[in-house]
Each structure stands twice: as structure tokens, then as C-alpha cells.
Coordinates of C-alpha atoms in Angstrom, one line a residue:
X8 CA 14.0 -56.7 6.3
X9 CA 10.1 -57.1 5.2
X10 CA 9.3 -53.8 4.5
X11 CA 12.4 -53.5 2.2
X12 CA 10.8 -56.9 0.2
X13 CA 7.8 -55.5 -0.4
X14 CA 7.9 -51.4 -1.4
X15 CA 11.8 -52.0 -2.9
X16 CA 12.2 -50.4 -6.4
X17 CA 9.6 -48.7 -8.7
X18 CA 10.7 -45.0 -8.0
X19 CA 13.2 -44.3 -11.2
X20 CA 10.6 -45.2 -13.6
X21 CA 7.7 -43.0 -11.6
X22 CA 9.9 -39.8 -10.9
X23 CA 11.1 -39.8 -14.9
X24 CA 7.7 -40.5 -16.3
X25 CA 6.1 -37.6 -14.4
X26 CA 9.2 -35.0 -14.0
X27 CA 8.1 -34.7 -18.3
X28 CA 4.8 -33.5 -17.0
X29 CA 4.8 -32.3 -13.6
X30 CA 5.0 -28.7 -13.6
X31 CA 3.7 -25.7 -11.0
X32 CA 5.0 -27.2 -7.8
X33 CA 5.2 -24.7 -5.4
X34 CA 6.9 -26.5 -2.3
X35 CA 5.8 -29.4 0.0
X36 CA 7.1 -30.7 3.4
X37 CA 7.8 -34.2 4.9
X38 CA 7.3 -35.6 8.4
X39 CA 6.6 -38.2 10.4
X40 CA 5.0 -39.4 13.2
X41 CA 6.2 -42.5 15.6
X42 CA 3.0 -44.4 16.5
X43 CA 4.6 -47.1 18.8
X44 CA 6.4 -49.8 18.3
X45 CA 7.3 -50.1 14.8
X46 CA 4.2 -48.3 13.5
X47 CA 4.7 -44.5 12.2
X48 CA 2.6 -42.5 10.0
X49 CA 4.1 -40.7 7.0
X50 CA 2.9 -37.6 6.0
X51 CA 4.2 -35.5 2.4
X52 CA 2.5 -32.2 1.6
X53 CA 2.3 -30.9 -1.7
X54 CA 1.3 -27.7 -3.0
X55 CA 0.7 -26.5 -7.0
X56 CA -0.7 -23.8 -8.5
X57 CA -4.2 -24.9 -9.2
X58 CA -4.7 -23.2 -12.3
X59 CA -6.6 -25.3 -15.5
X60 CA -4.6 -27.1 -17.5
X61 CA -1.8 -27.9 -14.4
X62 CA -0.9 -31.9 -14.6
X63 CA -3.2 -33.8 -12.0
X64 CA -1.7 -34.7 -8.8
X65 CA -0.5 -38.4 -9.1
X66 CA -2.0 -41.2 -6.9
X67 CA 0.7 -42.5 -5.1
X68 CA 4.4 -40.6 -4.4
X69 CA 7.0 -42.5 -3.7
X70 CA 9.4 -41.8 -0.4
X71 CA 13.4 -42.9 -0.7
X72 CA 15.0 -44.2 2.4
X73 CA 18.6 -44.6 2.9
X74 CA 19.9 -46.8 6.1
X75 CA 22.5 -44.7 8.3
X76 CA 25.7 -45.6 6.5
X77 CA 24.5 -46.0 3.3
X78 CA 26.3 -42.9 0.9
X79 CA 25.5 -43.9 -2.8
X80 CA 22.7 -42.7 -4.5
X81 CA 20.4 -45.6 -4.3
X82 CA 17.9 -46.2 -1.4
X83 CA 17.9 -48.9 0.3
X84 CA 14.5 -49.0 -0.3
X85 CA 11.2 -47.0 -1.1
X86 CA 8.0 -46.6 0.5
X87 CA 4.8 -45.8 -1.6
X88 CA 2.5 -43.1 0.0
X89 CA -1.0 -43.0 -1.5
X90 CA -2.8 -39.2 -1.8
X91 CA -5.5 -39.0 0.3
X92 CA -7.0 -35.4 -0.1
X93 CA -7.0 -32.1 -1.8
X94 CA -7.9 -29.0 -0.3
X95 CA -7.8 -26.1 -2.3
X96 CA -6.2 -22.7 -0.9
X97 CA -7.6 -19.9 -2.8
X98 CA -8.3 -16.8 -0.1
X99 CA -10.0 -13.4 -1.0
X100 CA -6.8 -11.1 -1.5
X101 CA -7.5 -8.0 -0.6
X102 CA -10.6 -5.5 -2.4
X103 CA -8.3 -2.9 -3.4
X104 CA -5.1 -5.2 -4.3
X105 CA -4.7 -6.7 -8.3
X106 CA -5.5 -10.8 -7.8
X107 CA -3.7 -12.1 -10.6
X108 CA -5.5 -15.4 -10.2
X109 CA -3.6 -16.9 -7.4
X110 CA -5.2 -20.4 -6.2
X111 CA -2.7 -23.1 -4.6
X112 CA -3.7 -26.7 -4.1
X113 CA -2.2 -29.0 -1.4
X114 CA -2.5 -32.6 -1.8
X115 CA -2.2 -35.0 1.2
X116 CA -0.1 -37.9 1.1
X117 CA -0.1 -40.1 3.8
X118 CA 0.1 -43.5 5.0
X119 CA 0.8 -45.9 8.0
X120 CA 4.2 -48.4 8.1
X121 CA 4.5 -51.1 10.1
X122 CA 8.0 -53.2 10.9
X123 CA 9.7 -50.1 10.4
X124 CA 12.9 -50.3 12.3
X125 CA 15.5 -47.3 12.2
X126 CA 19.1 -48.9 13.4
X127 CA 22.2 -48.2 13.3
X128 CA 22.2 -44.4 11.5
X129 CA 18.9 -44.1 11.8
X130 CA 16.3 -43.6 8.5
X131 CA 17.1 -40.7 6.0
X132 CA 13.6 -40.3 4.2
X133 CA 13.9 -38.9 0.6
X134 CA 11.5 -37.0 -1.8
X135 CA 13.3 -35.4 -4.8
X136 CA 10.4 -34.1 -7.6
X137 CA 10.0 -32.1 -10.7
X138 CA 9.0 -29.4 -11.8
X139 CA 8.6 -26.0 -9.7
X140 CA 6.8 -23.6 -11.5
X141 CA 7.8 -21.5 -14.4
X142 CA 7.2 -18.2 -13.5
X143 CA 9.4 -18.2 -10.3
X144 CA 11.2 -14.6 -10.2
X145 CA 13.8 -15.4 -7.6
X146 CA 15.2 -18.4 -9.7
X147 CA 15.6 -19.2 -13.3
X148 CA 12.6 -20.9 -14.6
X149 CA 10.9 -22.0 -17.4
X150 CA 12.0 -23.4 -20.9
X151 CA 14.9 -24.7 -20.8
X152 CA 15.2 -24.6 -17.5
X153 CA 13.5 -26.9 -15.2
X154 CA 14.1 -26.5 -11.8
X155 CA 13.2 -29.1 -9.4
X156 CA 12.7 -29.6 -5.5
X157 CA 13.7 -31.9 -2.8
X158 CA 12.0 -33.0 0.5
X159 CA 14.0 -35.0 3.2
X160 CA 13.7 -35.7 6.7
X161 CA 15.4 -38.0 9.6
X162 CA 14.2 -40.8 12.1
X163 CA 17.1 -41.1 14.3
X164 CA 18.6 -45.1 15.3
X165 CA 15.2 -46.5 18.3
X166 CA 18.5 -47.7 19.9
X167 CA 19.5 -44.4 20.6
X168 CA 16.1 -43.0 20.7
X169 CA 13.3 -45.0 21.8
X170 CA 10.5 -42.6 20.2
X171 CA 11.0 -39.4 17.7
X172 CA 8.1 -38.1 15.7
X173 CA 9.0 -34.9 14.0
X174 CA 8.1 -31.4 14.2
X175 CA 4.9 -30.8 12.3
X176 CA 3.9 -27.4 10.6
X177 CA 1.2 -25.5 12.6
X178 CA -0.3 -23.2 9.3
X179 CA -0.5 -23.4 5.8
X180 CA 2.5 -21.3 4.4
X181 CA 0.4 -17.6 3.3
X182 CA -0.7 -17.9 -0.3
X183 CA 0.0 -14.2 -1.1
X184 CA 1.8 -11.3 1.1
X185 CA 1.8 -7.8 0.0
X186 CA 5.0 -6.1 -1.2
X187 CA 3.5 -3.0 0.6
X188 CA 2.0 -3.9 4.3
X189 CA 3.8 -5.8 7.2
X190 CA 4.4 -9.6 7.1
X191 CA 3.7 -11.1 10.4
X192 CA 3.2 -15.0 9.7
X193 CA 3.4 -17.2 12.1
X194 CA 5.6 -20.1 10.4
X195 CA 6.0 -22.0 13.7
X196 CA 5.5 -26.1 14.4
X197 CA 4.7 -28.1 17.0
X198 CA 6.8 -31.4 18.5
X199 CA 4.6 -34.1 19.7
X200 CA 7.8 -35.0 22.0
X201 CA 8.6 -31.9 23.5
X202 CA 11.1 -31.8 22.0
X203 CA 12.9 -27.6 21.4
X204 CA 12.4 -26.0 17.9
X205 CA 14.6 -23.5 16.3
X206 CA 13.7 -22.3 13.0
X207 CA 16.1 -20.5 9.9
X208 CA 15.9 -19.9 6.4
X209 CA 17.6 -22.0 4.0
X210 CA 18.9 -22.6 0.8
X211 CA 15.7 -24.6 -1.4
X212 CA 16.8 -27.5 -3.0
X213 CA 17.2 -28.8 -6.5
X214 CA 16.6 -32.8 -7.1
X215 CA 19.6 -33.8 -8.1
X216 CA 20.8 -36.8 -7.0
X217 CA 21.8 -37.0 -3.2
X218 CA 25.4 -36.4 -2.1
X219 CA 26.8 -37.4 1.8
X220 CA 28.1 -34.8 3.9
X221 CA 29.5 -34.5 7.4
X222 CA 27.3 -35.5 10.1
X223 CA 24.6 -32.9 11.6
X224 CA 22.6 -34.7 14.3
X225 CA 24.3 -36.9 16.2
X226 CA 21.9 -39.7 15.9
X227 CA 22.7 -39.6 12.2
X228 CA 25.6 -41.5 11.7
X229 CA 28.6 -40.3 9.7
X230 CA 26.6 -38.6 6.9
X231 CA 23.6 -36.3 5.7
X232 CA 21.9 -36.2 2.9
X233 CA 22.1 -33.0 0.8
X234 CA 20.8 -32.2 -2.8
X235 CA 22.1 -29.1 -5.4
X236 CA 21.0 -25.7 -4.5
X237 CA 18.4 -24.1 -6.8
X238 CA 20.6 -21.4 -8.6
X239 CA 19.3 -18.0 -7.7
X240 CA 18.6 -15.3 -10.2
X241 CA 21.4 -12.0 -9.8
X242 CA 20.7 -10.3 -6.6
X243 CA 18.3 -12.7 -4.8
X244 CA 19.9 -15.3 -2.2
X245 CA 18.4 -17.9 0.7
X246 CA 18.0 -14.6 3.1
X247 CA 16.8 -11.9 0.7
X248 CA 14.3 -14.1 -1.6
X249 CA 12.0 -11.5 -2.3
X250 CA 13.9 -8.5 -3.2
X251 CA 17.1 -8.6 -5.8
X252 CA 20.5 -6.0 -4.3
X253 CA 19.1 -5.5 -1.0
X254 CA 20.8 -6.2 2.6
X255 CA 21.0 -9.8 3.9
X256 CA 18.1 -10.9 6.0
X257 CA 15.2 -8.5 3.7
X258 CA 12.9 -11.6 5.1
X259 CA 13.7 -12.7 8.8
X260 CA 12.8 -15.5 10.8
X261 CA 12.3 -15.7 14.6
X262 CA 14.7 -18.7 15.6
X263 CA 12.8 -19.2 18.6
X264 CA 9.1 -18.6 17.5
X265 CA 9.0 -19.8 13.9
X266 CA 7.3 -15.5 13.7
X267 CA 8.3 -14.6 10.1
X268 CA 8.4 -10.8 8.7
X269 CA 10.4 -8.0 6.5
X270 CA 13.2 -6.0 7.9
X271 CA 12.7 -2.3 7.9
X272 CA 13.1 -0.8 4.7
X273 CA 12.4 -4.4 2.7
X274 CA 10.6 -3.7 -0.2
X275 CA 9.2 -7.1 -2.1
X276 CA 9.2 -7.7 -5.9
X277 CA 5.8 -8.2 -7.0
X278 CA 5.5 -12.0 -8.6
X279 CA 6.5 -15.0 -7.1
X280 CA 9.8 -16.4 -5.5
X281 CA 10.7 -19.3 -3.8
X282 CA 11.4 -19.5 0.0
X283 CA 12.9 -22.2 2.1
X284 CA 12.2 -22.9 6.0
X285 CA 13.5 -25.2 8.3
X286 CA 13.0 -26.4 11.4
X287 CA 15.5 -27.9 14.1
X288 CA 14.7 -30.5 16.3
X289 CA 17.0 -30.4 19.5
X290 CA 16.8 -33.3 22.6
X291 CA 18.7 -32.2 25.8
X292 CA 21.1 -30.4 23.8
X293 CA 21.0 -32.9 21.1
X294 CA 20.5 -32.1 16.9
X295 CA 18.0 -34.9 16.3
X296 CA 16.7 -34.2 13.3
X297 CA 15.6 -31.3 10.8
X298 CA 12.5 -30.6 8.4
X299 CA 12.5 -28.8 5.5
X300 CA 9.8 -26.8 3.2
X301 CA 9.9 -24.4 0.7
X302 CA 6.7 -22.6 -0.9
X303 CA 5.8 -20.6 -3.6
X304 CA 5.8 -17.0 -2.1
X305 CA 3.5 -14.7 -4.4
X306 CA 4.0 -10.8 -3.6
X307 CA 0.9 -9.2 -4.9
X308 CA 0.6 -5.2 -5.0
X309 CA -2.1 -3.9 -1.9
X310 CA -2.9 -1.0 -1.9
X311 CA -4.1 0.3 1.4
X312 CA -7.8 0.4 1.5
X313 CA -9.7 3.4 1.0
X314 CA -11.9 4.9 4.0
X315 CA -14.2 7.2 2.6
X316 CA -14.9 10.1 5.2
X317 CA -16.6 13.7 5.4
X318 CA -15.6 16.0 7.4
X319 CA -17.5 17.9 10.1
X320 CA -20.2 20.1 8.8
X321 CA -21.4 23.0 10.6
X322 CA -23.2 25.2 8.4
X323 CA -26.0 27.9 8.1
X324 CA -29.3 27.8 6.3
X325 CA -29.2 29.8 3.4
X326 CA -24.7 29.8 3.0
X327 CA -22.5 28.0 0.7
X328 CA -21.2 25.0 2.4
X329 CA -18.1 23.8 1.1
X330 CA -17.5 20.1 1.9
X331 CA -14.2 18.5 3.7
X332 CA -13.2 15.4 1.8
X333 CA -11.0 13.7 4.5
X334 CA -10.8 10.4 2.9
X335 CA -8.1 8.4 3.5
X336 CA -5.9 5.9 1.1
X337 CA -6.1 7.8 -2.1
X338 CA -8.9 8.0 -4.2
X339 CA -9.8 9.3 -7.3
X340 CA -12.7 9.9 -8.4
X341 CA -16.2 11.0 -6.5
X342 CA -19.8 10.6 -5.7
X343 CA -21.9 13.0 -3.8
X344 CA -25.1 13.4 -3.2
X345 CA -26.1 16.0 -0.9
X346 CA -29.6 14.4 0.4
X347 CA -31.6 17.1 -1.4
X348 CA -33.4 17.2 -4.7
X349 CA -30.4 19.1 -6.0
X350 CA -27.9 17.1 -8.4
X351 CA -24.9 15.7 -6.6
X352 CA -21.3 16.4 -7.2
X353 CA -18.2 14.4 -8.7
X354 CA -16.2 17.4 -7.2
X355 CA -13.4 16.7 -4.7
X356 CA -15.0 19.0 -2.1
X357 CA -18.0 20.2 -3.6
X358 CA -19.8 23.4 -2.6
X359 CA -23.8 23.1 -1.7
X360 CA -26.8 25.5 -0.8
X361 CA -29.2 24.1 1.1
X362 CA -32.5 25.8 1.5
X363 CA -33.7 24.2 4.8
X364 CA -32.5 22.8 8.1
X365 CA -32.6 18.8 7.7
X366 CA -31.7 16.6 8.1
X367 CA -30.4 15.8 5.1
X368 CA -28.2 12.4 4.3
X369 CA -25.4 13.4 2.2
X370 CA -23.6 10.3 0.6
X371 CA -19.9 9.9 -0.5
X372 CA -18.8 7.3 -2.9
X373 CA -14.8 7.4 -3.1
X374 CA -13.8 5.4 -6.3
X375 CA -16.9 5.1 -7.2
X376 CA -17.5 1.9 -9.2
X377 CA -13.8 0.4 -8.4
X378 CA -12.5 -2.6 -6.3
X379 CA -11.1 0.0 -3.6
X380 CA -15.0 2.1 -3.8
X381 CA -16.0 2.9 0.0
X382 CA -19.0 5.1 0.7
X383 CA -19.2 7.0 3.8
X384 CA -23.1 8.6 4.9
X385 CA -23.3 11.4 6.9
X386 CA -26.5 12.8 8.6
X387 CA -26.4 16.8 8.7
X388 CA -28.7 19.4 10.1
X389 CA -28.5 22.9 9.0
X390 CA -28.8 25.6 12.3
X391 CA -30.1 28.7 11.6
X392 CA -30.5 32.3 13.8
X393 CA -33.6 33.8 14.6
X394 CA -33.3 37.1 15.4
X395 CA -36.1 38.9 18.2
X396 CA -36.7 41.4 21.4
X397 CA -38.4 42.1 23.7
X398 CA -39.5 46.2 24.7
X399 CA -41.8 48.3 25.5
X400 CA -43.2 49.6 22.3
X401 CA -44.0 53.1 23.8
X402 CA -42.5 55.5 26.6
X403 CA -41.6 59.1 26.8
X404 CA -38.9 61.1 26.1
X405 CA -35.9 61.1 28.7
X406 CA -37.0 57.4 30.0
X407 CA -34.6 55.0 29.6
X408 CA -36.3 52.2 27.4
X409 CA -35.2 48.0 28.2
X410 CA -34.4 46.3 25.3
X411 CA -34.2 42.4 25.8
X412 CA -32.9 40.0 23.5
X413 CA -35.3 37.0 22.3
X414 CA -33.1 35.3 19.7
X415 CA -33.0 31.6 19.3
X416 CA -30.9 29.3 17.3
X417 CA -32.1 26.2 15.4
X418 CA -30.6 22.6 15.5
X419 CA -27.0 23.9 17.3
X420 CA -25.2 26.9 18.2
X421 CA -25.8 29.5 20.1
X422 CA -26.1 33.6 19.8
X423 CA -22.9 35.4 20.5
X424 CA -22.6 38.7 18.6
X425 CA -25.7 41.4 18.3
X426 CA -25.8 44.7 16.8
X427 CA -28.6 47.1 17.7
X428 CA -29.5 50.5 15.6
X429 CA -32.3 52.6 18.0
X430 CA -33.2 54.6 14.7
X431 CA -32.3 57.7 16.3
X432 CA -29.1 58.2 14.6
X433 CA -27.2 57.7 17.7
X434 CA -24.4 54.9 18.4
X435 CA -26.0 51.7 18.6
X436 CA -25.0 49.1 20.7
X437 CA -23.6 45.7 20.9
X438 CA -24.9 44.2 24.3
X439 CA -27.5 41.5 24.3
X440 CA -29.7 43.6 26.5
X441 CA -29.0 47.3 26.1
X442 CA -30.9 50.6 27.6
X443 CA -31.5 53.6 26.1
X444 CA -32.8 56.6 26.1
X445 CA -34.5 58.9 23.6
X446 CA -34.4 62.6 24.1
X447 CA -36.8 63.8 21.0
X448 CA -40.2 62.4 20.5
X449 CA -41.7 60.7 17.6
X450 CA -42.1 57.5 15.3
X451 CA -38.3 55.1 15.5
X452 CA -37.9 51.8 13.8
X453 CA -35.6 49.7 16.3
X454 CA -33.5 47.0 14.7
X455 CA -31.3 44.0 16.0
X456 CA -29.3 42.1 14.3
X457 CA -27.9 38.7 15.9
X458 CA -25.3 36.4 15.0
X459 CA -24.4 33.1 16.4
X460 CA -21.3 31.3 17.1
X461 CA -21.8 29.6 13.6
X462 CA -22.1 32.5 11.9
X463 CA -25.7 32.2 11.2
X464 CA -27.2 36.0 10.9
X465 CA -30.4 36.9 11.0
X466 CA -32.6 40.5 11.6
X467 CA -36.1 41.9 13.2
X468 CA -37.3 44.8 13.2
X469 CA -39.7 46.7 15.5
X470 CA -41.8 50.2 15.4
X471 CA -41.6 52.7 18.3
X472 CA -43.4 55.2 19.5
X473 CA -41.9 57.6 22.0
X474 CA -44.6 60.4 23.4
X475 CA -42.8 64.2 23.9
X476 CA -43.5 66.1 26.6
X477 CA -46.9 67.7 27.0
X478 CA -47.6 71.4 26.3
X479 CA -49.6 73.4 28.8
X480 CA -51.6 76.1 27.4
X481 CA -52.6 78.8 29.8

């Protein structure tokens, strides 16, 4: 074969000389895509934690591929895939959640292959690397433990099937979920064949060497490729990677859709753990060929945001108004200002005077100063009751005298309660427009006092005169 002639053999050397240095990989992906004939592109993701310091990404990686029938450990040959971009991945986590620095990088490896001819047993395409990162929670990690990862992929035999590209991955795997709110990530591919997708969690994998096992898709001869099983930490497992002793399936999967969430009651450990996806690739009934990726899941602590909110105000000019704090999400600490030239308030629900009507712009400031802080502004007006009548300010005795209410209300509200005193001594009364009648003459101060619906009170006053009867002298 050409190709084998011209990429066979550096890969030992390269994987040992980085695996020393190489740590902070956080997961990767391999695919391909058939271009016609015996043209396809390869394509290997990478993704590392992009703090300073990390080891650079190399130039070229280099892809192992095993002919269908071939079950030792050495490839028949390799391919060399050059990088051809880095995009960083570093998204704004939440205002109100702790960012402990999380930034991932994904390098693009890709390149195009010509002569490439998958026969009998297809190609089984290879990627085993080191290291994943050291702070994993799910897995052991770190000195002296150096767990690795491995990347592998199938071209079914053209004999077989004239065309296969594999699925490829729609999204970028989420950089951070919080162990608090809903997951709902859509961890679905595409197939440029139209080929059906099922998806399932699965069991990352170490980079030892490869072992043979039975045959999965049919195209694949008598074997399939498998690596060692990263070793889970107590409690954590391929269907509960983000939460130690809980029930299977904390983290589910969608077999149809790719749609990934929590089960009820999952409640993720805040850190990071490794998680492994894989898609299935199915032809009329037909296993062709399955993908593989793992990532770096890093569960970050969100608290819900905080939605700073005042309550409705309906107040009179003059009274104590006592503020309803209805913010929402917590909260801690506050900052009012009432809109006046009066000092604000770091009160919960403060109490305030005002002296006029408005409108005044009060201003709440919940966490004031924080990452979570919200401020909520509120335009008030302040009603107030004017109290007044209407009568005729003289009349005899034994006339019935029409008293008439004037009052009026400011801003909102409306009149609803009045109290009248004739300054007779007798019963007063509480209609809006009341009669009466005074039986002795003389001076009378008349008085009303109306209330409205707010309870805003106010009082008038108005002098009397009421003329006795005349005395004949003869």
C-alpha cells in the first residue's frame, strides 16, 4: 500500500516523549469524512484546560490504523494529522456563580488522505494520549497517577460500503454546568449519509494498549478495538459521573436525540469529572460504526440570580411608610435611597416619612457591591385627602341646612369614609352629604373630617350662623 510507505512508524517515540509533559487534557473526539473515491478528511479534536503554564499543543498528532483482521498491538500503519487551529472556550459563567478560572482550549487537527482504501475489515483509526488533568474528582488523578485517554473510530470495508463518513458533533461539549440549575445540552450529531444516530454514555477510556474483542458492527470483521477503563473513584461510575452513592443514570442521555440532562433529585459535586458519549451509527438496521468523546465536565456552584424588587407602595402624605422588600434569590445586604433629601436605609424594609406628594424615585441595591448586586427603581407618588363642603353659611332655626361634600384626593384614591360634627352637641353624621337641622340659634363651628380608601385623613372647618326667630314687640 502507498500510504502505509510513507506515514509507517514514528508514533512510539512521539506519544512517549510528550505523555512526560502532556498534562490537562480534558477529552477530544475523532471522525471522518469520505470525500470520494479514496480521498477522506480526518478530523481529531482536542480540548485542555488553557490555564498558563499548561504544555503547548503539539504540531502534528499522530492517528494508528489497524487493517480489519489485524489483533496485535501494532498498527499497520500511522497517519500524521497536522493542528490547524485553536479556539479558545472561555464563556462568562454566571454573575452570581464562583468562576474558578475555567477556560478550555480546543485544537483542530485535521488533514486530507488520499489512496486510502478500507478492505477486507474495514479501517480501525486509533488515538491513545496522555495525560487528562490532575484535578479530575470522578477518577483518581494526579501524582502518581496518570490517567490517560483514548480516541477511536471505524471506516467500514468500501466493498461492503461504498461511502461512510461518520457522525460528526453538532456543539462544543458545555464548558461548565451548575450543580444547582437544570442541564439541558443538546449533545446530538449529525450524519452526512443519513445514516440513524443513537447516543449512550460510556465508560472513558484509559490508553493502554489496544485489546481485540468480539465483533460490534458488522462491517468490522471479527474484532473491535477496546482500551482499559479509566478506574473510577468510590461511588462514581460511567452513568452517575458527577455524583458519588447516588442511583444509576444521575446524568441521562436521550438515545434518540443526543438531549443530555440530570435525573430528578441528581445533585452534582462541585469540581470536575470526566464523562464519556458515544454515538452509534446504524445503516438499514446495520451497526456501522461508533464515535466516542469524553470531556472535562466542570460543575461550578450558581446560585440563582438575585432580582431585586419593591413592593407596591400606596401611601399617605405625612405617614410612616414601611417598605416591602420582595426580592427574590436571597440577598443580603441593602441599599435604599428613598428619592428625597433624607438619608437612605441599609434596613431590610425600611420605614420612611415623606413630606410631599412626588414623585419621588426610590432606589434598591440588593447585595450591594457583590457579583449577584441587582438594583430595582421604583417611581412613587404620595396621595393625599383634602377635606371641604359646601353649605349655606347662614339660615334659621328649624330649616333643614344642605351640607355637600367637596373633598378631593391627590395622585390616587378616592374618599370613602366622612365624619361630620354640626357643633350643636347633637349626633353627627357619617353620609357624604348630610341635612340638618338646628333648633337653637346662634354662632356653630361645622367640621368634616374625610378619609379615603388609602387611609389618607384630612379636616376643614367652617363658621355658622343660624338667625333665631324674631321677637315682636307690641
Amino acid at each position: 500500500m502507498k500510504l502505509k510507505g510513507f506515514i509507517l512508524g514514528i508514533i512510539g517515540l512521539f506519544v512517549v516523549s510528550f505523555a512526560a509533559k502532556a498534562t490537562h487534557i480534558v477529552g477530544g473526539a475523532l471522525t471522518y469524512e469520505h470525500l470520494g473515491g479514496s480521498t477522506y478528511r480526518l478530523t481529531f479534536k482536542m480540548y485542555r484546560d488553557c490555564d498558563p503554564g499548561n504544555a503547548t499543543f503539539p504540531n502534528t498528532l499522530n492517528i494508528r490504523v489497524f487493517q480489519g483482521g489485524n489483533t496485535t498491538t501494532t498498527p499497520d500503519f500511522t497517519i500524521g494529522i497536522p493542528f490547524v487551529q485553536e479556539d479558545v472556550l472561555n464563556p462568562p459563567i454566571d454573575t452570581c456563580a464562583f468562576d474558578p478560572g475555567i477556560c478550555v482550549s480546543q485544537a483542530i487537527y485535521s488533514t486530507v488522505v488520499n489512496n486510502f482504501y478500507p478492505g477486507t475489515g474495514g479501517y480501525h483509526l486509533m488515538f491513545p494520549y496522555c495525560c487528562r488533568n490532575w484535578s479530575l474528582n470522578n477518577i483518581p488523578s494526579g501524582p502518581p497517577v496518570y490517567p490517560g485517554s483514548s480516541y477511536n473510530t471505524y471506516i467500514p470495508d468500501n466493498a461492503q460500503y461504498l461511502t461512510n463518513s461518520s457522525p460528526l458533533w453538532v456543539n462544543f461539549p458545555p464548558v461548565f454546568v451548575c450543580a444547582n440549575q437544570p442541564l439541558n445540552f443538546d449533545h446530538s450529531a449529525t450524519d452526512p449519509d443519513g445514516d440513524s444516530l443513537s447516543y449512550k454514555l460510556y465508560h472513558p477510556f484509559e490508553d493502554d494498549p489496544v485489546t481485540w474483542g468480539p465483533a460490534l458492527p458488522s462491517g468490522a470483521a471479527a474484532n473491535w478495538p477496546s482500551f482499559g477503563n479509566v478506574a473510577y473513584n468510590a461511588g462514581y461510575g460511567p452513568n452517575s459521573p458527577l455524583e458519588p452513592s447516588a442511583p444509576a443514570n444521575t446524568l441521562l442521555i436521550d438515545p434518540v436525540t443526543g438531549l443530555m440532562n440530570f435525573s430528578a433529585g441528581a445533585n452534582p459535586v462541585i469540581g470536575q469529572h470526566v464523562v464519556g458519549i458515544l454515538v452509534e451509527e446504524w445503516r438499514n438496521g446495520v451497526l456501522l460504526n461508533i464515535v466516542y468523546r469524553d470531556f472535562q465536565f466542570n460543575v461550578v456552584n450558581c446560585p440563582p440570580p438575585l432580582i431585586a424588587d419593591i413592593g407596591p407602595i400606596d401611601a399617605c402624605n405625612g405617614n410612616t411608610i414601611t417598605f416591602d422588600n420582595n426580592t427574590s434569590g436571597g440577598g443580603t445586604s441593602w441599599d435604599w435611597d428613598f428619592g428625597d433629601a433624607s438619608p437612605g436605609s441599609t434596613q431590610f424594609e425600611p420605614s420612611h416619612t415623606y413630606a410631599g406628594n412626588g414623585p419621588f424615585t426610590v432606589t434598591l441595591i440588593a447585595d450591594p457591591g457583590s457579583n449577584c448586586a441587582d438594583t430595582t427603581v421604583r417611581t412613587i407618588e404620595i396621595s393625599s385627602t383634602t377635606a371641604d363642603f359646601t353649605y349655606a353659611d347662614s339660615t334659621c332655626i328649624d330649616d333643614p341646612v344642605s351640607f355637600n361634600d367637596a373633598s378631593t384626593t391627590a395622585v390616587n384614591g378616592t374618599v370613602n369614609q366622612w365624619s361630620w360634627d354640626f357643633g350643636d352637641g347633637s349626633p353627627g353624621s357619617t353620609l357624604p352629604n348630610p341635612s340638618h337641622t338646628y333648633t337653637t340659634g346662634g354662632n356653630y363651628t361645622i367640621q368634616l373630617i374625610a378619609t379615603s380608601n388609602l387611609g389618607c385623613i384630612d379636616s376643614i372647618e367652617y363658621p355658622m350662623y343660624v338667625q333665631d326667630f324674631p321677637t315682636v314687640t307690641v
